[in-house]
Structure formats: structure tokens, C-alpha cells
Amino acid sequence: MRIDIKWQREGDIAIAALLGRIDSGNSNHLLTMLEEGLEPSDRALLLDFEKVSFISSAGLRVCLILAKKLSGEGKAFEICSLSDLNREVVAVSGFDELIPVRDATEDALSSLQSS
């Protein structure tokens, strides 16, 4: 299954709007695309899950790797716009205790811009 990314920027915040399904078949490719899409001047990454139909544990692993890497570089990382199903997966796994999860893109941007 394929995953696509639409990039945009709000100042020094990179926003990756994901489209598709994230599972073990594409998670490594997704991680590579996200790492390659970041610019040195970006101080934060926001993953927008509005158009993600499903995220598996492999997709959660990608989020954890990014969170650790960006934190080590002094950069912020948040996710937003999860469907009810995906929000439940994130909550049950405990990832919402590790990574800030916002309801909407605007909420995440506001949080990232004020930090």
C-alpha cells in the first residue's frame, strides 16, 4: 500500500500531510521520505493524519523514531487530525504520553508557534 506526503511550511514549521495507510509494508519508506523532506532550518515537524485511513505499530514506530531524533536535535514534533480509530491506536499504545497529539492542524500550529 502506498503512502503519499504533501509538504507545506508555516514559517519554520514543516507540515507533512500524510495520505494513505501506514503499515509494515511502507513504514520504512515513509520514514525515509519524512527525513529527506525536512530542511535544516525547520525547527518543528507536524504530521497531519487527517487523510490516513490506518496506522499500524510499524507506523507508530516511525513516529517514535522521529520524536527521538528531532528531540535530540532540539526540534519539536507533534501529530494531529487523527481519526477516531487512529486516535484509539495511539492512546492504547501509550504514544499519546510520548508525543503531543492535537485535534486539528490549527491547534498543533498554535502550540508549536508558542513554544
Short mmCIF file of N, CA and C in Angstrom, two decimals:
data_model
loop_
_atom_site.label_atom_id
_atom_site.label_comp_id
_atom_site.label_asym_id
_atom_site.label_seq_id
_atom_site.Cartn_x
_atom_site.Cartn_y
_atom_site.Cartn_z
N MET A 1 0.85 -1.19 0.00
CA MET A 1 0.00 0.00 0.00
C MET A 1 0.89 1.24 0.00
N ARG A 2 0.48 2.23 -0.71
CA ARG A 2 1.28 3.43 -0.90
C ARG A 2 0.89 4.52 0.11
N ILE A 3 1.87 5.29 0.49
CA ILE A 3 1.65 6.45 1.34
C ILE A 3 2.25 7.66 0.64
N ASP A 4 1.51 8.74 0.61
CA ASP A 4 2.00 9.97 -0.01
C ASP A 4 2.10 11.06 1.04
N ILE A 5 2.93 12.04 0.73
CA ILE A 5 3.11 13.19 1.62
C ILE A 5 2.96 14.46 0.81
N LYS A 6 2.18 15.38 1.34
CA LYS A 6 2.10 16.73 0.78
C LYS A 6 2.75 17.66 1.81
N TRP A 7 3.84 18.29 1.39
CA TRP A 7 4.59 19.18 2.28
C TRP A 7 4.11 20.61 2.16
N GLN A 8 4.13 21.31 3.29
CA GLN A 8 3.95 22.76 3.30
C GLN A 8 4.69 23.28 4.53
N ARG A 9 4.88 24.57 4.58
CA ARG A 9 5.59 25.16 5.70
C ARG A 9 4.84 26.40 6.20
N GLU A 10 4.86 26.52 7.50
CA GLU A 10 4.36 27.72 8.18
C GLU A 10 5.56 28.28 8.92
N GLY A 11 6.24 29.22 8.29
CA GLY A 11 7.48 29.73 8.88
C GLY A 11 8.50 28.62 8.95
N ASP A 12 8.99 28.33 10.16
CA ASP A 12 10.00 27.28 10.32
C ASP A 12 9.41 25.96 10.83
N ILE A 13 8.10 25.79 10.59
CA ILE A 13 7.43 24.54 10.94
C ILE A 13 7.09 23.78 9.67
N ALA A 14 7.63 22.57 9.54
CA ALA A 14 7.34 21.71 8.39
C ALA A 14 6.08 20.91 8.71
N ILE A 15 5.14 20.92 7.77
CA ILE A 15 3.90 20.18 7.93
C ILE A 15 3.86 19.11 6.84
N ALA A 16 3.77 17.86 7.29
CA ALA A 16 3.68 16.74 6.37
C ALA A 16 2.27 16.17 6.46
N ALA A 17 1.45 16.45 5.45
CA ALA A 17 0.10 15.90 5.39
C ALA A 17 0.19 14.54 4.72
N LEU A 18 -0.13 13.51 5.48
CA LEU A 18 0.01 12.13 5.00
C LEU A 18 -1.29 11.67 4.36
N LEU A 19 -1.16 10.81 3.35
CA LEU A 19 -2.33 10.29 2.66
C LEU A 19 -2.13 8.80 2.42
N GLY A 20 -3.04 8.00 2.94
CA GLY A 20 -2.98 6.57 2.71
C GLY A 20 -3.05 5.79 4.00
N ARG A 21 -2.35 4.70 4.00
CA ARG A 21 -2.35 3.74 5.10
C ARG A 21 -0.89 3.51 5.49
N ILE A 22 -0.61 3.48 6.78
CA ILE A 22 0.76 3.29 7.23
C ILE A 22 0.86 1.93 7.91
N ASP A 23 1.65 1.04 7.31
CA ASP A 23 1.82 -0.29 7.87
C ASP A 23 3.25 -0.77 7.62
N SER A 24 3.50 -2.02 7.93
CA SER A 24 4.87 -2.54 7.81
C SER A 24 5.37 -2.55 6.36
N GLY A 25 4.46 -2.53 5.42
CA GLY A 25 4.86 -2.54 4.02
C GLY A 25 5.42 -1.22 3.52
N ASN A 26 5.10 -0.12 4.21
CA ASN A 26 5.57 1.18 3.71
C ASN A 26 6.19 2.06 4.81
N SER A 27 6.27 1.58 6.02
CA SER A 27 6.74 2.44 7.11
C SER A 27 8.19 2.88 6.94
N ASN A 28 9.07 1.99 6.48
CA ASN A 28 10.47 2.40 6.28
C ASN A 28 10.58 3.46 5.19
N HIS A 29 9.80 3.29 4.13
CA HIS A 29 9.79 4.28 3.04
C HIS A 29 9.26 5.62 3.56
N LEU A 30 8.23 5.57 4.39
CA LEU A 30 7.68 6.80 4.97
C LEU A 30 8.74 7.51 5.81
N LEU A 31 9.44 6.77 6.64
CA LEU A 31 10.48 7.38 7.47
C LEU A 31 11.53 8.07 6.60
N THR A 32 11.96 7.40 5.55
CA THR A 32 12.95 7.98 4.64
C THR A 32 12.42 9.25 4.00
N MET A 33 11.18 9.22 3.51
CA MET A 33 10.59 10.41 2.88
C MET A 33 10.49 11.57 3.86
N LEU A 34 10.12 11.29 5.09
CA LEU A 34 9.99 12.35 6.09
C LEU A 34 11.36 12.94 6.43
N GLU A 35 12.34 12.10 6.64
CA GLU A 35 13.68 12.60 6.96
C GLU A 35 14.26 13.41 5.80
N GLU A 36 14.04 12.98 4.57
CA GLU A 36 14.54 13.70 3.41
C GLU A 36 13.79 15.00 3.16
N GLY A 37 12.55 15.07 3.60
CA GLY A 37 11.74 16.27 3.38
C GLY A 37 12.02 17.40 4.35
N LEU A 38 12.67 17.09 5.46
CA LEU A 38 12.98 18.13 6.44
C LEU A 38 14.15 18.97 5.96
N GLU A 39 14.08 20.24 6.25
CA GLU A 39 15.17 21.15 5.92
C GLU A 39 15.90 21.54 7.20
N PRO A 40 17.18 21.85 7.10
CA PRO A 40 17.94 22.21 8.30
C PRO A 40 17.32 23.39 9.08
N SER A 41 16.65 24.28 8.39
CA SER A 41 16.07 25.44 9.06
C SER A 41 14.74 25.13 9.76
N ASP A 42 14.19 23.95 9.55
CA ASP A 42 12.94 23.59 10.23
C ASP A 42 13.20 23.38 11.71
N ARG A 43 12.40 24.03 12.56
CA ARG A 43 12.56 23.82 13.99
C ARG A 43 11.49 22.90 14.57
N ALA A 44 10.54 22.49 13.71
CA ALA A 44 9.48 21.59 14.16
C ALA A 44 8.91 20.82 12.99
N LEU A 45 8.39 19.63 13.29
CA LEU A 45 7.70 18.81 12.30
C LEU A 45 6.31 18.49 12.84
N LEU A 46 5.32 18.72 12.01
CA LEU A 46 3.94 18.37 12.34
C LEU A 46 3.47 17.34 11.33
N LEU A 47 3.05 16.17 11.82
CA LEU A 47 2.47 15.15 10.95
C LEU A 47 0.95 15.27 11.03
N ASP A 48 0.33 15.52 9.89
CA ASP A 48 -1.11 15.66 9.78
C ASP A 48 -1.69 14.33 9.29
N PHE A 49 -2.45 13.67 10.14
CA PHE A 49 -3.01 12.35 9.85
C PHE A 49 -4.45 12.40 9.34
N GLU A 50 -4.93 13.56 8.95
CA GLU A 50 -6.33 13.69 8.56
C GLU A 50 -6.74 12.68 7.48
N LYS A 51 -5.85 12.40 6.54
CA LYS A 51 -6.19 11.51 5.43
C LYS A 51 -5.49 10.16 5.53
N VAL A 52 -5.16 9.76 6.75
CA VAL A 52 -4.57 8.43 6.98
C VAL A 52 -5.69 7.51 7.44
N SER A 53 -5.92 6.46 6.67
CA SER A 53 -7.02 5.55 6.99
C SER A 53 -6.66 4.55 8.09
N PHE A 54 -5.37 4.26 8.26
CA PHE A 54 -4.96 3.26 9.24
C PHE A 54 -3.49 3.47 9.58
N ILE A 55 -3.14 3.27 10.85
CA ILE A 55 -1.74 3.28 11.26
C ILE A 55 -1.50 2.04 12.12
N SER A 56 -0.49 1.27 11.75
CA SER A 56 -0.13 0.06 12.49
C SER A 56 0.97 0.38 13.49
N SER A 57 1.42 -0.65 14.20
CA SER A 57 2.53 -0.47 15.12
C SER A 57 3.80 -0.04 14.39
N ALA A 58 3.94 -0.46 13.15
CA ALA A 58 5.10 -0.03 12.35
C ALA A 58 5.04 1.48 12.10
N GLY A 59 3.86 2.01 11.89
CA GLY A 59 3.69 3.45 11.72
C GLY A 59 3.97 4.20 13.01
N LEU A 60 3.55 3.62 14.13
CA LEU A 60 3.84 4.24 15.42
C LEU A 60 5.35 4.27 15.67
N ARG A 61 6.03 3.23 15.22
CA ARG A 61 7.49 3.17 15.35
C ARG A 61 8.14 4.34 14.61
N VAL A 62 7.63 4.67 13.43
CA VAL A 62 8.14 5.80 12.66
C VAL A 62 8.00 7.08 13.49
N CYS A 63 6.85 7.26 14.11
CA CYS A 63 6.63 8.47 14.94
C CYS A 63 7.60 8.52 16.10
N LEU A 64 7.84 7.37 16.74
CA LEU A 64 8.76 7.34 17.87
C LEU A 64 10.19 7.64 17.43
N ILE A 65 10.61 7.08 16.32
CA ILE A 65 11.96 7.35 15.79
C ILE A 65 12.11 8.84 15.50
N LEU A 66 11.11 9.43 14.85
CA LEU A 66 11.18 10.86 14.53
C LEU A 66 11.20 11.71 15.80
N ALA A 67 10.35 11.36 16.76
CA ALA A 67 10.28 12.12 18.01
C ALA A 67 11.63 12.12 18.72
N LYS A 68 12.26 10.96 18.79
CA LYS A 68 13.57 10.87 19.46
C LYS A 68 14.64 11.63 18.69
N LYS A 69 14.65 11.44 17.37
CA LYS A 69 15.66 12.12 16.54
C LYS A 69 15.52 13.64 16.64
N LEU A 70 14.31 14.13 16.46
CA LEU A 70 14.09 15.58 16.48
C LEU A 70 14.34 16.17 17.86
N SER A 71 13.95 15.46 18.89
CA SER A 71 14.20 15.93 20.25
C SER A 71 15.70 16.07 20.49
N GLY A 72 16.47 15.11 20.00
CA GLY A 72 17.92 15.17 20.13
C GLY A 72 18.54 16.35 19.38
N GLU A 73 17.83 16.83 18.37
CA GLU A 73 18.30 17.98 17.59
C GLU A 73 17.71 19.29 18.11
N GLY A 74 16.94 19.22 19.20
CA GLY A 74 16.32 20.42 19.77
C GLY A 74 15.11 20.90 18.98
N LYS A 75 14.49 19.99 18.24
CA LYS A 75 13.33 20.35 17.42
C LYS A 75 12.07 19.72 17.99
N ALA A 76 10.94 20.35 17.73
CA ALA A 76 9.65 19.88 18.23
C ALA A 76 9.00 18.93 17.23
N PHE A 77 8.11 18.07 17.74
CA PHE A 77 7.40 17.11 16.91
C PHE A 77 6.01 16.90 17.50
N GLU A 78 5.00 17.04 16.67
CA GLU A 78 3.62 16.80 17.09
C GLU A 78 2.87 16.10 15.97
N ILE A 79 1.76 15.45 16.34
CA ILE A 79 0.87 14.86 15.35
C ILE A 79 -0.53 15.41 15.56
N CYS A 80 -1.33 15.41 14.49
CA CYS A 80 -2.67 15.98 14.61
C CYS A 80 -3.64 15.30 13.66
N SER A 81 -4.91 15.61 13.88
CA SER A 81 -6.02 15.24 13.00
C SER A 81 -6.17 13.74 12.82
N LEU A 82 -6.05 13.00 13.91
CA LEU A 82 -6.23 11.56 13.86
C LEU A 82 -7.72 11.20 13.80
N SER A 83 -8.05 10.20 13.01
CA SER A 83 -9.42 9.67 13.02
C SER A 83 -9.66 9.03 14.38
N ASP A 84 -10.90 8.74 14.70
CA ASP A 84 -11.20 8.11 15.98
C ASP A 84 -10.46 6.78 16.14
N LEU A 85 -10.43 5.98 15.09
CA LEU A 85 -9.74 4.70 15.13
C LEU A 85 -8.24 4.88 15.37
N ASN A 86 -7.62 5.78 14.62
CA ASN A 86 -6.19 6.01 14.78
C ASN A 86 -5.86 6.64 16.13
N ARG A 87 -6.74 7.49 16.63
CA ARG A 87 -6.53 8.09 17.95
C ARG A 87 -6.57 7.00 19.02
N GLU A 88 -7.46 6.04 18.85
CA GLU A 88 -7.54 4.94 19.79
C GLU A 88 -6.27 4.09 19.76
N VAL A 89 -5.74 3.82 18.57
CA VAL A 89 -4.49 3.06 18.43
C VAL A 89 -3.36 3.80 19.15
N VAL A 90 -3.28 5.09 18.96
CA VAL A 90 -2.24 5.90 19.59
C VAL A 90 -2.41 5.91 21.12
N ALA A 91 -3.65 6.03 21.58
CA ALA A 91 -3.91 6.07 23.02
C ALA A 91 -3.64 4.72 23.69
N VAL A 92 -4.13 3.64 23.09
CA VAL A 92 -3.94 2.30 23.67
C VAL A 92 -2.46 1.95 23.75
N SER A 93 -1.69 2.39 22.77
CA SER A 93 -0.26 2.10 22.75
C SER A 93 0.52 2.97 23.73
N GLY A 94 -0.12 4.03 24.24
CA GLY A 94 0.56 4.94 25.15
C GLY A 94 1.38 6.02 24.46
N PHE A 95 1.32 6.06 23.14
CA PHE A 95 2.11 7.04 22.39
C PHE A 95 1.65 8.47 22.65
N ASP A 96 0.40 8.64 23.06
CA ASP A 96 -0.07 9.99 23.36
C ASP A 96 0.57 10.54 24.63
N GLU A 97 1.26 9.68 25.39
CA GLU A 97 2.02 10.12 26.55
C GLU A 97 3.43 10.56 26.16
N LEU A 98 3.86 10.13 24.97
CA LEU A 98 5.22 10.41 24.49
C LEU A 98 5.27 11.53 23.47
N ILE A 99 4.20 11.64 22.67
CA ILE A 99 4.16 12.58 21.56
C ILE A 99 2.91 13.44 21.70
N PRO A 100 3.04 14.76 21.62
CA PRO A 100 1.85 15.60 21.67
C PRO A 100 0.90 15.30 20.51
N VAL A 101 -0.37 15.09 20.84
CA VAL A 101 -1.40 14.80 19.85
C VAL A 101 -2.43 15.93 19.93
N ARG A 102 -2.67 16.58 18.81
CA ARG A 102 -3.63 17.69 18.75
C ARG A 102 -4.83 17.29 17.89
N ASP A 103 -5.96 17.89 18.18
CA ASP A 103 -7.18 17.58 17.45
C ASP A 103 -7.12 18.04 15.99
N ALA A 104 -6.56 19.22 15.77
CA ALA A 104 -6.57 19.81 14.43
C ALA A 104 -5.24 20.47 14.13
N THR A 105 -5.00 20.68 12.84
CA THR A 105 -3.76 21.32 12.40
C THR A 105 -3.58 22.68 13.07
N GLU A 106 -4.66 23.44 13.16
CA GLU A 106 -4.58 24.79 13.74
C GLU A 106 -4.14 24.71 15.20
N ASP A 107 -4.65 23.72 15.94
CA ASP A 107 -4.27 23.56 17.36
C ASP A 107 -2.78 23.25 17.46
N ALA A 108 -2.30 22.36 16.61
CA ALA A 108 -0.88 21.98 16.63
C ALA A 108 0.00 23.16 16.25
N LEU A 109 -0.38 23.89 15.21
CA LEU A 109 0.41 25.04 14.81
C LEU A 109 0.48 26.09 15.91
N SER A 110 -0.64 26.32 16.56
CA SER A 110 -0.67 27.28 17.66
C SER A 110 0.27 26.85 18.77
N SER A 111 0.24 25.57 19.10
CA SER A 111 1.12 25.03 20.14
C SER A 111 2.59 25.16 19.75
N LEU A 112 2.90 24.79 18.51
CA LEU A 112 4.29 24.83 18.05
C LEU A 112 4.81 26.26 17.91
N GLN A 113 3.96 27.17 17.48
CA GLN A 113 4.38 28.56 17.31
C GLN A 113 4.63 29.24 18.65
N SER A 114 3.93 28.80 19.70
CA SER A 114 4.09 29.43 21.00
C SER A 114 5.24 28.81 21.81
N SER A 115 5.78 27.71 21.30
CA SER A 115 6.88 27.06 22.07
C SER A 115 8.24 27.50 21.59
#
